[in-house]
Short mmCIF file of C-alpha atoms and ligand atoms in Angstrom, two decimals:
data_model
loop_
_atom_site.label_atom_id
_atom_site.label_comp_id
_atom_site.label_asym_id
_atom_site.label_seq_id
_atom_site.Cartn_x
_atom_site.Cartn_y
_atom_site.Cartn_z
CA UNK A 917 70.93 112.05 116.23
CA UNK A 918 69.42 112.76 113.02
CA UNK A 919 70.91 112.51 109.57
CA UNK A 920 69.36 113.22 105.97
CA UNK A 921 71.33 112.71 102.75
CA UNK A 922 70.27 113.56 99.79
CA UNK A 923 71.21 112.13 96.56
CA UNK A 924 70.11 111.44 93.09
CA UNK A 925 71.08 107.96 93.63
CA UNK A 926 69.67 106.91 97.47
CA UNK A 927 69.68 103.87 96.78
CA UNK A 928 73.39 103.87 96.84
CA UNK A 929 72.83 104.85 100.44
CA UNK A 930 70.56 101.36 101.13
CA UNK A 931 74.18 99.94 103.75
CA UNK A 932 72.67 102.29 105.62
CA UNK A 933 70.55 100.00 106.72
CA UNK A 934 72.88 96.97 107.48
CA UNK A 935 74.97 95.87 110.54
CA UNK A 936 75.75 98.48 113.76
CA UNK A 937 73.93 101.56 111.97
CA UNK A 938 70.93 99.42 110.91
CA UNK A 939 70.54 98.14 114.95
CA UNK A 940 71.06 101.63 116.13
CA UNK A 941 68.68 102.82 113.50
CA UNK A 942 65.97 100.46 115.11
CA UNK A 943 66.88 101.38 118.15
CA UNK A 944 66.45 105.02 118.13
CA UNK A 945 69.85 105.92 118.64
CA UNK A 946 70.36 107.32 115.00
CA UNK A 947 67.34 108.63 112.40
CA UNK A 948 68.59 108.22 108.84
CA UNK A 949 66.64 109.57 106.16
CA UNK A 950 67.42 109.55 102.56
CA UNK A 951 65.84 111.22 100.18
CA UNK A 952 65.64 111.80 95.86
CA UNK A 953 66.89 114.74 94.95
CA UNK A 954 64.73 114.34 91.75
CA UNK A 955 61.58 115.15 94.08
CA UNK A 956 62.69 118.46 94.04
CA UNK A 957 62.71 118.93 89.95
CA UNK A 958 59.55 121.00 88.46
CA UNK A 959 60.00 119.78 84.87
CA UNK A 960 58.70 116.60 82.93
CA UNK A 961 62.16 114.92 82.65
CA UNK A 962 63.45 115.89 85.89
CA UNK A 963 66.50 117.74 85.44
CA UNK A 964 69.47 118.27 88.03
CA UNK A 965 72.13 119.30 85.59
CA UNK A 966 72.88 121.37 82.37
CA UNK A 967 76.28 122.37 81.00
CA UNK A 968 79.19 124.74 82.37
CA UNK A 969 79.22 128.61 82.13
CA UNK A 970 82.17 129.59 80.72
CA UNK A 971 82.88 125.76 78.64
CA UNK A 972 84.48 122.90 79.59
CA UNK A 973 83.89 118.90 80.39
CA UNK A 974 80.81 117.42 81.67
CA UNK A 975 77.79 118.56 83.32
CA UNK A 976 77.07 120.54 86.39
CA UNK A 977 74.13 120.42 89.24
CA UNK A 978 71.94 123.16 89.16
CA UNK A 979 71.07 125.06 92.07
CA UNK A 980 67.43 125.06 92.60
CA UNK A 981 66.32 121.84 92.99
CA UNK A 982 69.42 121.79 95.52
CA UNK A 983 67.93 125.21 97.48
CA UNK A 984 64.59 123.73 97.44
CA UNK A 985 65.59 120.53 98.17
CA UNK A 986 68.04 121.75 101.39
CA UNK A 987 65.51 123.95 102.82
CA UNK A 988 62.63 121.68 103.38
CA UNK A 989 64.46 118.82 104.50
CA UNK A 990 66.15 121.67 107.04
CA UNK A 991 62.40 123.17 107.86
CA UNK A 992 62.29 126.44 109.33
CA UNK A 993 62.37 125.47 112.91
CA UNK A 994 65.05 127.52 115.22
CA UNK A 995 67.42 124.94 115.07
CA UNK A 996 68.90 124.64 111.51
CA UNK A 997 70.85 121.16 110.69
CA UNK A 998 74.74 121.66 109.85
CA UNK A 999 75.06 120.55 106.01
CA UNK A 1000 77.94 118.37 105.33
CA UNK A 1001 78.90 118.20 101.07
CA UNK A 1002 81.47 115.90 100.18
CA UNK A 1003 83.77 116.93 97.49
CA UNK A 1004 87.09 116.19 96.27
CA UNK A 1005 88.34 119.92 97.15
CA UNK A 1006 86.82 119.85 100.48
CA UNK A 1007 88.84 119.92 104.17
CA UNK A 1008 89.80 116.43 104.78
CA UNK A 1009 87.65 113.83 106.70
CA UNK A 1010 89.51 113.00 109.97
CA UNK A 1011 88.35 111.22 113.07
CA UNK A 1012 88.47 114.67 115.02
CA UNK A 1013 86.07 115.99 112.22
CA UNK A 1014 84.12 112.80 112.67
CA UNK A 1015 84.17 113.12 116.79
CA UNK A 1016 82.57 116.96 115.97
CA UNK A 1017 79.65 115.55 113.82
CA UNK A 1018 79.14 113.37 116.24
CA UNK A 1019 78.19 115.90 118.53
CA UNK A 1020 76.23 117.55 116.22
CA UNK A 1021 71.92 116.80 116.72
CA UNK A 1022 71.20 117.17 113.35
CA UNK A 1023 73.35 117.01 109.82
CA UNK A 1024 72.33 117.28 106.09
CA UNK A 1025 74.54 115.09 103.87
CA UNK A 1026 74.45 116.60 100.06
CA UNK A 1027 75.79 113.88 97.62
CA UNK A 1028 76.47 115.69 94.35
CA UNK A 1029 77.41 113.74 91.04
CA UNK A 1030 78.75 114.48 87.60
CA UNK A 1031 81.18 117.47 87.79
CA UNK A 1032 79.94 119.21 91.37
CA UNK A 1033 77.11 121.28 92.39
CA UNK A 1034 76.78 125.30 91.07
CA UNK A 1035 78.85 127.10 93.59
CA UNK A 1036 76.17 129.42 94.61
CA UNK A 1037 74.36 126.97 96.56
CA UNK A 1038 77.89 126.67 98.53
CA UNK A 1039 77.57 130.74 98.75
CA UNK A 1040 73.73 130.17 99.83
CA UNK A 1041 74.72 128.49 103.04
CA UNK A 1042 77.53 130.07 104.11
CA UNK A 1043 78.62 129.00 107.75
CA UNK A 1044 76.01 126.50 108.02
CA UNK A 1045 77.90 124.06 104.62
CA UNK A 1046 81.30 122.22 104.84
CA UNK A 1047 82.65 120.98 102.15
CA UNK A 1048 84.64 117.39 103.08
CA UNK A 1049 86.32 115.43 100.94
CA UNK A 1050 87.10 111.58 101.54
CA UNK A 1051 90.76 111.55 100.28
CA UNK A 1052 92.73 112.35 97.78
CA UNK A 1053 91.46 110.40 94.85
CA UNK A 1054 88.44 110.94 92.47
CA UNK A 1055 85.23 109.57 93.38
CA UNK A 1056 82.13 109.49 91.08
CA UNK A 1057 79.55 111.09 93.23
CA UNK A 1058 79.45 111.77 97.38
CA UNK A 1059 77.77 108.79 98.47
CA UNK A 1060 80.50 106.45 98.88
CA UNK A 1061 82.27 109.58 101.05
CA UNK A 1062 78.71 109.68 102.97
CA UNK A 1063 78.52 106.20 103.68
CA UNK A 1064 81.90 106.38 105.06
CA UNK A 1065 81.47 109.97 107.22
CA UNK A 1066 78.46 108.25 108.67
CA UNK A 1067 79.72 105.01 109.64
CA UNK A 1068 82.76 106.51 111.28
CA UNK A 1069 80.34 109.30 112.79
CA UNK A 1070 77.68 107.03 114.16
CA UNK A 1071 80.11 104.90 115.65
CA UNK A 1072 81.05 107.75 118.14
CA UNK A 1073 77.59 108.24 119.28
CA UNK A 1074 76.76 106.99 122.48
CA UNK A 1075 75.27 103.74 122.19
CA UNK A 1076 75.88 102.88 118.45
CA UNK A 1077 79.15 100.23 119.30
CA UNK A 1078 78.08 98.15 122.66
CA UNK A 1079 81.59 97.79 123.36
CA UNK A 1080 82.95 101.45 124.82
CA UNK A 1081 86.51 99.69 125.45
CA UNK A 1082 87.37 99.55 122.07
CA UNK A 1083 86.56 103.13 121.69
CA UNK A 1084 88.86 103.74 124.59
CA UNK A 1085 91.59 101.83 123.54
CA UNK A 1086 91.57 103.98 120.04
CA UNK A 1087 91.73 107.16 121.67
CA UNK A 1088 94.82 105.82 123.55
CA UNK A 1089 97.15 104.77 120.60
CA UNK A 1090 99.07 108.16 120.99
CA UNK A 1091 99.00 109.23 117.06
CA UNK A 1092 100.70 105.87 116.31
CA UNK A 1093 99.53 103.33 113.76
CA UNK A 1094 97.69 100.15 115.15
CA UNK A 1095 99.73 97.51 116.18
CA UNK A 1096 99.09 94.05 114.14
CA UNK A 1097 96.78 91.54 115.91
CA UNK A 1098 96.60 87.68 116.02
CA UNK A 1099 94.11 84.96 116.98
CA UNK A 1100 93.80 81.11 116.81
CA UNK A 1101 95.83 78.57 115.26
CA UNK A 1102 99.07 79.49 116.47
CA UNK A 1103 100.48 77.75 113.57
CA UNK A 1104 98.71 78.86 110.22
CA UNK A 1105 100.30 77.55 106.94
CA UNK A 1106 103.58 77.94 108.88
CA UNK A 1107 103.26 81.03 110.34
CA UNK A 1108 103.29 81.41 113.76
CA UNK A 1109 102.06 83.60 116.37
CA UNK A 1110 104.60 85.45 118.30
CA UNK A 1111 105.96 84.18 120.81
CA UNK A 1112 105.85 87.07 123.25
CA UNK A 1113 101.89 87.38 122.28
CA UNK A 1114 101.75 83.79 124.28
CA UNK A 1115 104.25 84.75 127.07
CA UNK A 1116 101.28 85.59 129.60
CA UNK A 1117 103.79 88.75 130.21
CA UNK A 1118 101.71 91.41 129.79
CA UNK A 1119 104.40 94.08 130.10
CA UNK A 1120 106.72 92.08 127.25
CA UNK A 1121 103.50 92.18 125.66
CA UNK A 1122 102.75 95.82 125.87
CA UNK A 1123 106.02 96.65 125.01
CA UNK A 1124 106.70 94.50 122.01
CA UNK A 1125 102.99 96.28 120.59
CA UNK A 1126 104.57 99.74 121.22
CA UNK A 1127 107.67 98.71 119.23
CA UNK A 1128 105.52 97.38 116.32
CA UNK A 1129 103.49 100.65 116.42
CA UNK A 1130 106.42 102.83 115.89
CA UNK A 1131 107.89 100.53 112.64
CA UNK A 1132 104.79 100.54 111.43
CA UNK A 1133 104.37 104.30 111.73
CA UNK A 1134 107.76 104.73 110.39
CA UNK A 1135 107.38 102.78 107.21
CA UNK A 1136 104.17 103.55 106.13
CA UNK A 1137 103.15 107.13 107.97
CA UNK A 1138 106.58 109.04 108.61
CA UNK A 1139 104.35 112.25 108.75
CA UNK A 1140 102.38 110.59 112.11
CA UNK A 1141 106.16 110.13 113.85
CA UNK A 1142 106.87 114.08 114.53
CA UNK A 1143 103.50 114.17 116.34
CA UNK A 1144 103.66 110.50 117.94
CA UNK A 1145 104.26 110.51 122.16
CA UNK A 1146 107.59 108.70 123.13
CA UNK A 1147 107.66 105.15 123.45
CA UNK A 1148 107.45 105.44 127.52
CA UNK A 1149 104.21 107.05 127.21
CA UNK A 1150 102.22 105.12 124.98
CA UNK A 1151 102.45 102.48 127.42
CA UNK A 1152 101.17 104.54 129.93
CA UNK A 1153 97.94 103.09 131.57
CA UNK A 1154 95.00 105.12 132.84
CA UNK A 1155 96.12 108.45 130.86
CA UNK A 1156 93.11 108.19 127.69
CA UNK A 1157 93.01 110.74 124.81
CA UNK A 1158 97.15 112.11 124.41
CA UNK A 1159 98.18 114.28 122.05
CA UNK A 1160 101.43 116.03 121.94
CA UNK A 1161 101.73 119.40 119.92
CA UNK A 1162 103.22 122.10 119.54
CA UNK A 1163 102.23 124.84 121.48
CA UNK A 1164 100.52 127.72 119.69
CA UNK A 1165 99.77 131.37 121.85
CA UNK A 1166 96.50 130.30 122.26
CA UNK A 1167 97.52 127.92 124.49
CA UNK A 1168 99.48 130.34 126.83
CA UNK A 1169 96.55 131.26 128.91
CA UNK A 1170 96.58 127.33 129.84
CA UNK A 1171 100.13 127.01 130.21
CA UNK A 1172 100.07 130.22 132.81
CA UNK A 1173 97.22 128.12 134.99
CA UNK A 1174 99.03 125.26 134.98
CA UNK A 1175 102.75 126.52 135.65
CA UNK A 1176 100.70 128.29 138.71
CA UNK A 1177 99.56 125.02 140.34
CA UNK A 1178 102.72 123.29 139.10
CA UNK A 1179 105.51 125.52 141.03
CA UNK A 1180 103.38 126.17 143.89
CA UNK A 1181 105.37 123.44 145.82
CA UNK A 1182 108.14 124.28 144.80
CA UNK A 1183 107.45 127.73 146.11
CA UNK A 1184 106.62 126.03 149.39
CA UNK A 1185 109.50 123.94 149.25
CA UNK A 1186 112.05 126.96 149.14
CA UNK A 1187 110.27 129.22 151.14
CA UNK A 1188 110.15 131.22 148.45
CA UNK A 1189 107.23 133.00 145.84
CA UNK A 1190 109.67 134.94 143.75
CA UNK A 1191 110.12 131.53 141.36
CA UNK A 1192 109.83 133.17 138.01
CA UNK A 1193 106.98 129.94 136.59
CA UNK A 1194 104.79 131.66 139.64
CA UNK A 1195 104.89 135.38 139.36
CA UNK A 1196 105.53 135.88 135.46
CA UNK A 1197 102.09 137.24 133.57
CA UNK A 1198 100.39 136.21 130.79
CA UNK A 1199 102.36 138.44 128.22
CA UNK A 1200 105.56 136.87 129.25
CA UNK A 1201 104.27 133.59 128.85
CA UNK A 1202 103.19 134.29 125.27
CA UNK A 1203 106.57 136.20 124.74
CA UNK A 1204 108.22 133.00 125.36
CA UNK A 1205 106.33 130.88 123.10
CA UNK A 1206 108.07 132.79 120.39
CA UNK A 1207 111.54 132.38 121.87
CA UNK A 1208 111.54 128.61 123.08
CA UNK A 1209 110.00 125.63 121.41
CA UNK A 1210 107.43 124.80 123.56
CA UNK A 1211 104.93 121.54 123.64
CA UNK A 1212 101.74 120.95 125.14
CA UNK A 1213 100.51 117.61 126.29
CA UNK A 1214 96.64 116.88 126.28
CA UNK A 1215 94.20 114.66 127.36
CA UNK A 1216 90.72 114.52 125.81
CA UNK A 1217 91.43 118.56 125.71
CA UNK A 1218 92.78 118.64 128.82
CA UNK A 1219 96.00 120.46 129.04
CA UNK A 1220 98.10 117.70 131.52
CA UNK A 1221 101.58 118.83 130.92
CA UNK A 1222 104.09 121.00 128.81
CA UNK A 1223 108.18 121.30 128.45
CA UNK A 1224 110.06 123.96 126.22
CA UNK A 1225 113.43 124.03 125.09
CA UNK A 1226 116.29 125.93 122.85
CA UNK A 1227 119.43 125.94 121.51
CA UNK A 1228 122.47 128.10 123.34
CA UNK A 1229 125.24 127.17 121.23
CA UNK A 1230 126.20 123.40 121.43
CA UNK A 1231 123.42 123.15 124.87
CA UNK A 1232 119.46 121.96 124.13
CA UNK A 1233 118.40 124.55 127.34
CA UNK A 1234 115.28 122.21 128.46
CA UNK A 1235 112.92 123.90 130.90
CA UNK A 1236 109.23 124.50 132.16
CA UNK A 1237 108.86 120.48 132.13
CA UNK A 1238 105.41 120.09 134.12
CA UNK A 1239 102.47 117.74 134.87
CA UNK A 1240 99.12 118.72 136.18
CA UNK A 1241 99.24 117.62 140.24
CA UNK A 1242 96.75 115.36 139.99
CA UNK A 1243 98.46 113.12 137.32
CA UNK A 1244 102.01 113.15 138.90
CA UNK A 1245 103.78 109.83 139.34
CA UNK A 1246 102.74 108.14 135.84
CA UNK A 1247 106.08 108.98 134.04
CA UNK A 1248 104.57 111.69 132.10
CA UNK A 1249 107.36 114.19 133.39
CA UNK A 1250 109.81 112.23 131.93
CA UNK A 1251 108.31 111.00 128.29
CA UNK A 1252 108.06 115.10 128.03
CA UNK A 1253 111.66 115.00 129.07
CA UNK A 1254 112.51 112.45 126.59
CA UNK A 1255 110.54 113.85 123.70
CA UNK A 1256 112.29 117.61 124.17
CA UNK A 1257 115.78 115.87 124.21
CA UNK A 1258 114.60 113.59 120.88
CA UNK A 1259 113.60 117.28 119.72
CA UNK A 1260 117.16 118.88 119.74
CA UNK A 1261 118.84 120.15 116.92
CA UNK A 1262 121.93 117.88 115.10
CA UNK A 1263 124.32 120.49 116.62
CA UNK A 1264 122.97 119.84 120.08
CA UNK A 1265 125.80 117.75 122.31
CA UNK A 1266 124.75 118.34 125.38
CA UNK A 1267 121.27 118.94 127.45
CA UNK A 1268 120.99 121.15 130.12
CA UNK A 1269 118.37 122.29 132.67
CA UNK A 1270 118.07 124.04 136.21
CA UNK A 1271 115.79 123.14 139.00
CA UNK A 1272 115.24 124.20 142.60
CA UNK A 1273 118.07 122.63 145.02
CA UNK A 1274 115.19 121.26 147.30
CA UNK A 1275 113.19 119.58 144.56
CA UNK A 1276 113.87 116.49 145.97
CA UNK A 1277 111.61 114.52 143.55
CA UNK A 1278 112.68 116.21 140.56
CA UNK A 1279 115.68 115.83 140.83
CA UNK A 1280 115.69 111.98 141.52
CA UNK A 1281 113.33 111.90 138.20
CA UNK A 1282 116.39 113.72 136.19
CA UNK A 1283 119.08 111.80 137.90
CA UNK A 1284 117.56 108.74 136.59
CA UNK A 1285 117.07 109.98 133.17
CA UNK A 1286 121.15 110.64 133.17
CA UNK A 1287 121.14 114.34 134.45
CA UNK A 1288 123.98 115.13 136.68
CA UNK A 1289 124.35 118.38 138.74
CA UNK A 1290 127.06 120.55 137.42
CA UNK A 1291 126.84 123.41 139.48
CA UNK A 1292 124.84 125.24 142.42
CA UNK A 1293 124.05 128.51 142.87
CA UNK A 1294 121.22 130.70 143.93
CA UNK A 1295 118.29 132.79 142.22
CA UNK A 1296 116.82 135.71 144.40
CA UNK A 1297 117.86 133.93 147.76
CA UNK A 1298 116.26 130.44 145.83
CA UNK A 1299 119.35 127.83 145.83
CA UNK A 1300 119.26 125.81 142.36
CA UNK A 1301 121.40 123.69 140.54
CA UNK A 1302 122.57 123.21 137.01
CA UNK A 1303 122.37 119.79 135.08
CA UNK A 1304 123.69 118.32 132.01
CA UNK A 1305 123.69 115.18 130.51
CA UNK A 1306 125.25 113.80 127.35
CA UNK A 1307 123.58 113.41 124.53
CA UNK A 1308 123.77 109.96 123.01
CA UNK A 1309 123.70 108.95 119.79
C1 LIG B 2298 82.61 113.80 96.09
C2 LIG B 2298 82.45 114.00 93.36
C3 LIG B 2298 84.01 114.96 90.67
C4 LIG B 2298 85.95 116.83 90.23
C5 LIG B 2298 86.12 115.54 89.77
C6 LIG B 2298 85.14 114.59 90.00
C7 LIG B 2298 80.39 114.95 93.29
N1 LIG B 2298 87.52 112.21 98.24
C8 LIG B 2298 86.67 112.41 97.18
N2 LIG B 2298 87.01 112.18 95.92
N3 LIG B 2298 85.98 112.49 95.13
C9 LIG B 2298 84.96 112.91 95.88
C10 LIG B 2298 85.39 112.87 97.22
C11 LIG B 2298 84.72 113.20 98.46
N4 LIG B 2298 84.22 113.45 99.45
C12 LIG B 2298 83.70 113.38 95.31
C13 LIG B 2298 81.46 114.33 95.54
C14 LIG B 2298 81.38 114.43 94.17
C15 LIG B 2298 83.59 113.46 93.91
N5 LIG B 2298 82.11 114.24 92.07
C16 LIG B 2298 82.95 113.92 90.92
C17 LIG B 2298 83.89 116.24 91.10
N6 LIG B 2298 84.84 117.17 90.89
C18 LIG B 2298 80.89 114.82 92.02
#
């Protein structure tokens, strides 16, 4: 991957050269090239900035030794680099931005300084510029941003960190905070390790790191909870890369292939392919995004399961709860369960749900999550039965 920044200042840019992004520099894996924006001035005292149109504080960059500056670094070849300025009013930096960079073969980083760059090399670029900004607080210049976009960008390049574990491990914290770590001495000015960290009981251990996550999370990131996977998945092995939204009608298209596969046995299982999750169309499936909360469950991308729900009166009416065939039998099914019952409403006293009479496996999955059968009947020659459970509180 290749990377330019420019800057009046690339000096500033000299960590660049340190640590994993130095080796991988050496290696091949990443060429960083920083150059003076100065180089691209015409006049004796090598101007980048004048004052403000239109009055106010400071100073402000001026375009052409930007334009020049941009375009040959860029060339004219048929592949144009994507050019990344950091700014304080910019979208903000996030490790999915950082994960799309990554992918990227080529990016220009602009540092500006004093009070931004003319906005009409912004308009110049069009498409090709994003504007990122760091955080909310005020920064003197973009470097500091750029030497942070790059070091969490690099890092996702194959290659850069030996250790691909620790990658794996990050994408698998399910929105949550980290949980905190220990090493060696046990006892440290009186402090001690705990003592479940030392048990050798790995699923005391995993579960006690789950728990941490989620106060953590609470106290210091209440906006990461909504989005955070219940407690019994992030324990979850082998399932890498959750997230848990909100479905949106893009998504229906998904949904409709994967309710398809899902009640395909359950067709088979009634001797029946009138089941409404099997013959309904793509219209009705975006229909019902807008009259049941619905929420998608992916994996690296990977649409893996999904579960709706609504209020009737005092019932949460759960329904649609599936998991993509192939990853069956992990407790997905019910962390979806558990995170549309966590979803109700205050009002909500009692959950409710309707399955096929023969679903033998579902139905031992609800019973165990406290779902009782409340009454039987039968759908277009399909027998089913009602459940309810409680809620608790
Ligand atoms: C980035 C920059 C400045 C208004 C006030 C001050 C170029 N998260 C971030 N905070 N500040 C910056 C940033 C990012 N990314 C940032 C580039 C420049 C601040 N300034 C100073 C600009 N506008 C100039």
């Amino acid at each position: 991957m290749r990377i330019d920044v420019i800057s009046i200042f690339p000096d500033y840019l000299s960590p660049l050269g340190l640590s994993l992004i130095g080796k991988a520099r050496r290696q091949g894996l990443l060429d960083v090239r920083t150059h003076d924006l100065r180089a691209w001035t015409r006049d004796r005292h090598r101007t980048v900035d004048d004052t403000p149109y239109g009055g106010g504080a400071g100073m402000v960059m001026r375009p052409e030794p930007w334009g020049e500056a941009i375009d040959e670094v860029s060339g004219h070849g048929e592949h144009l680099p994507r050019i990344v300025v950091p700014g304080p009013g910019g979208v903000p930096f996030s490790q999915a931005m950082a994960a799309e960079l990554a992918a990227e073969p080529w990016l220009v980083f602009a540092c500006g300084r004093y009070e931004g760059i003319d906005e009409r090399v912004y308009d110049e670029y069009g498409e090709r510029l994003s504007t990122v900004s760091l955080g909310d607080y005020v920064l003197n210049g973009g470097e500091v941003a750029v030497l942070a976009m790059v070091e969490a960008l690099a890092r996702l390049v194959p290659g850069v960190i030996g250790n691909v574990a620790s990658l794996a491990e990050e994408s698998h914290t399910g929105g949550l905070l980290e949980y905190p770590v220990y090493t060696k001495p046990p006892v440290w000015r009186g402090r001690k390790v705990p003592d479940v960290l030392r048990s050798g009981d790995h699923g005391a251990v995993a579960a006690w790191r789950d728990q941490q996550r989620r106060e953590r999370t609470a106290a210091r990131r209440p906006d990461l909870l909504a989005a955070a996977l219940p407690a019994s998945v992030t324990t979850l092995a082998g399932v890498e890369g959750l997230a848990l939204t909100t479905a949106v009608p893009a998504d229906a298209g998904e949904i409709l292939t994967l309710s398809r596969a899902c009640w395909l046995e359950e067709g088979r299982a009634h001797d029946s392919f009138a089941i409404p999750a099997l013959v309904e169309d793509l219209d009705t499936v975006r229909e019902d995004l807008t009259r049941w909360h619905t929420w998608v469950l992916r994996s690296h991308g990977r649409l893996i399961g999904s579960v709706r729900a609504r209020q009737e009166d005092g019932l949460w009416d759960i329904g649609r709860l599936m998991v993509a065939p192939d990853l069956q039998g992990r407790r997905l099914g019910r962390a979806l369960l558990e995170h549309a019952e966590q979803s109700a409403p205050e009002q909500v006293s009692t959950y409710g749900l309707v399955t096929g009479a023969r679903s033998v496996d579902n139905l031992r999955m609800y019973r165990r999550a406290g779902y009782r059968v409340v009454e039987r009947s039968d759908f277009r020659g399909v027998p089913t039965v009602r459940l309810t459970k409680p809620r608790r509180r």
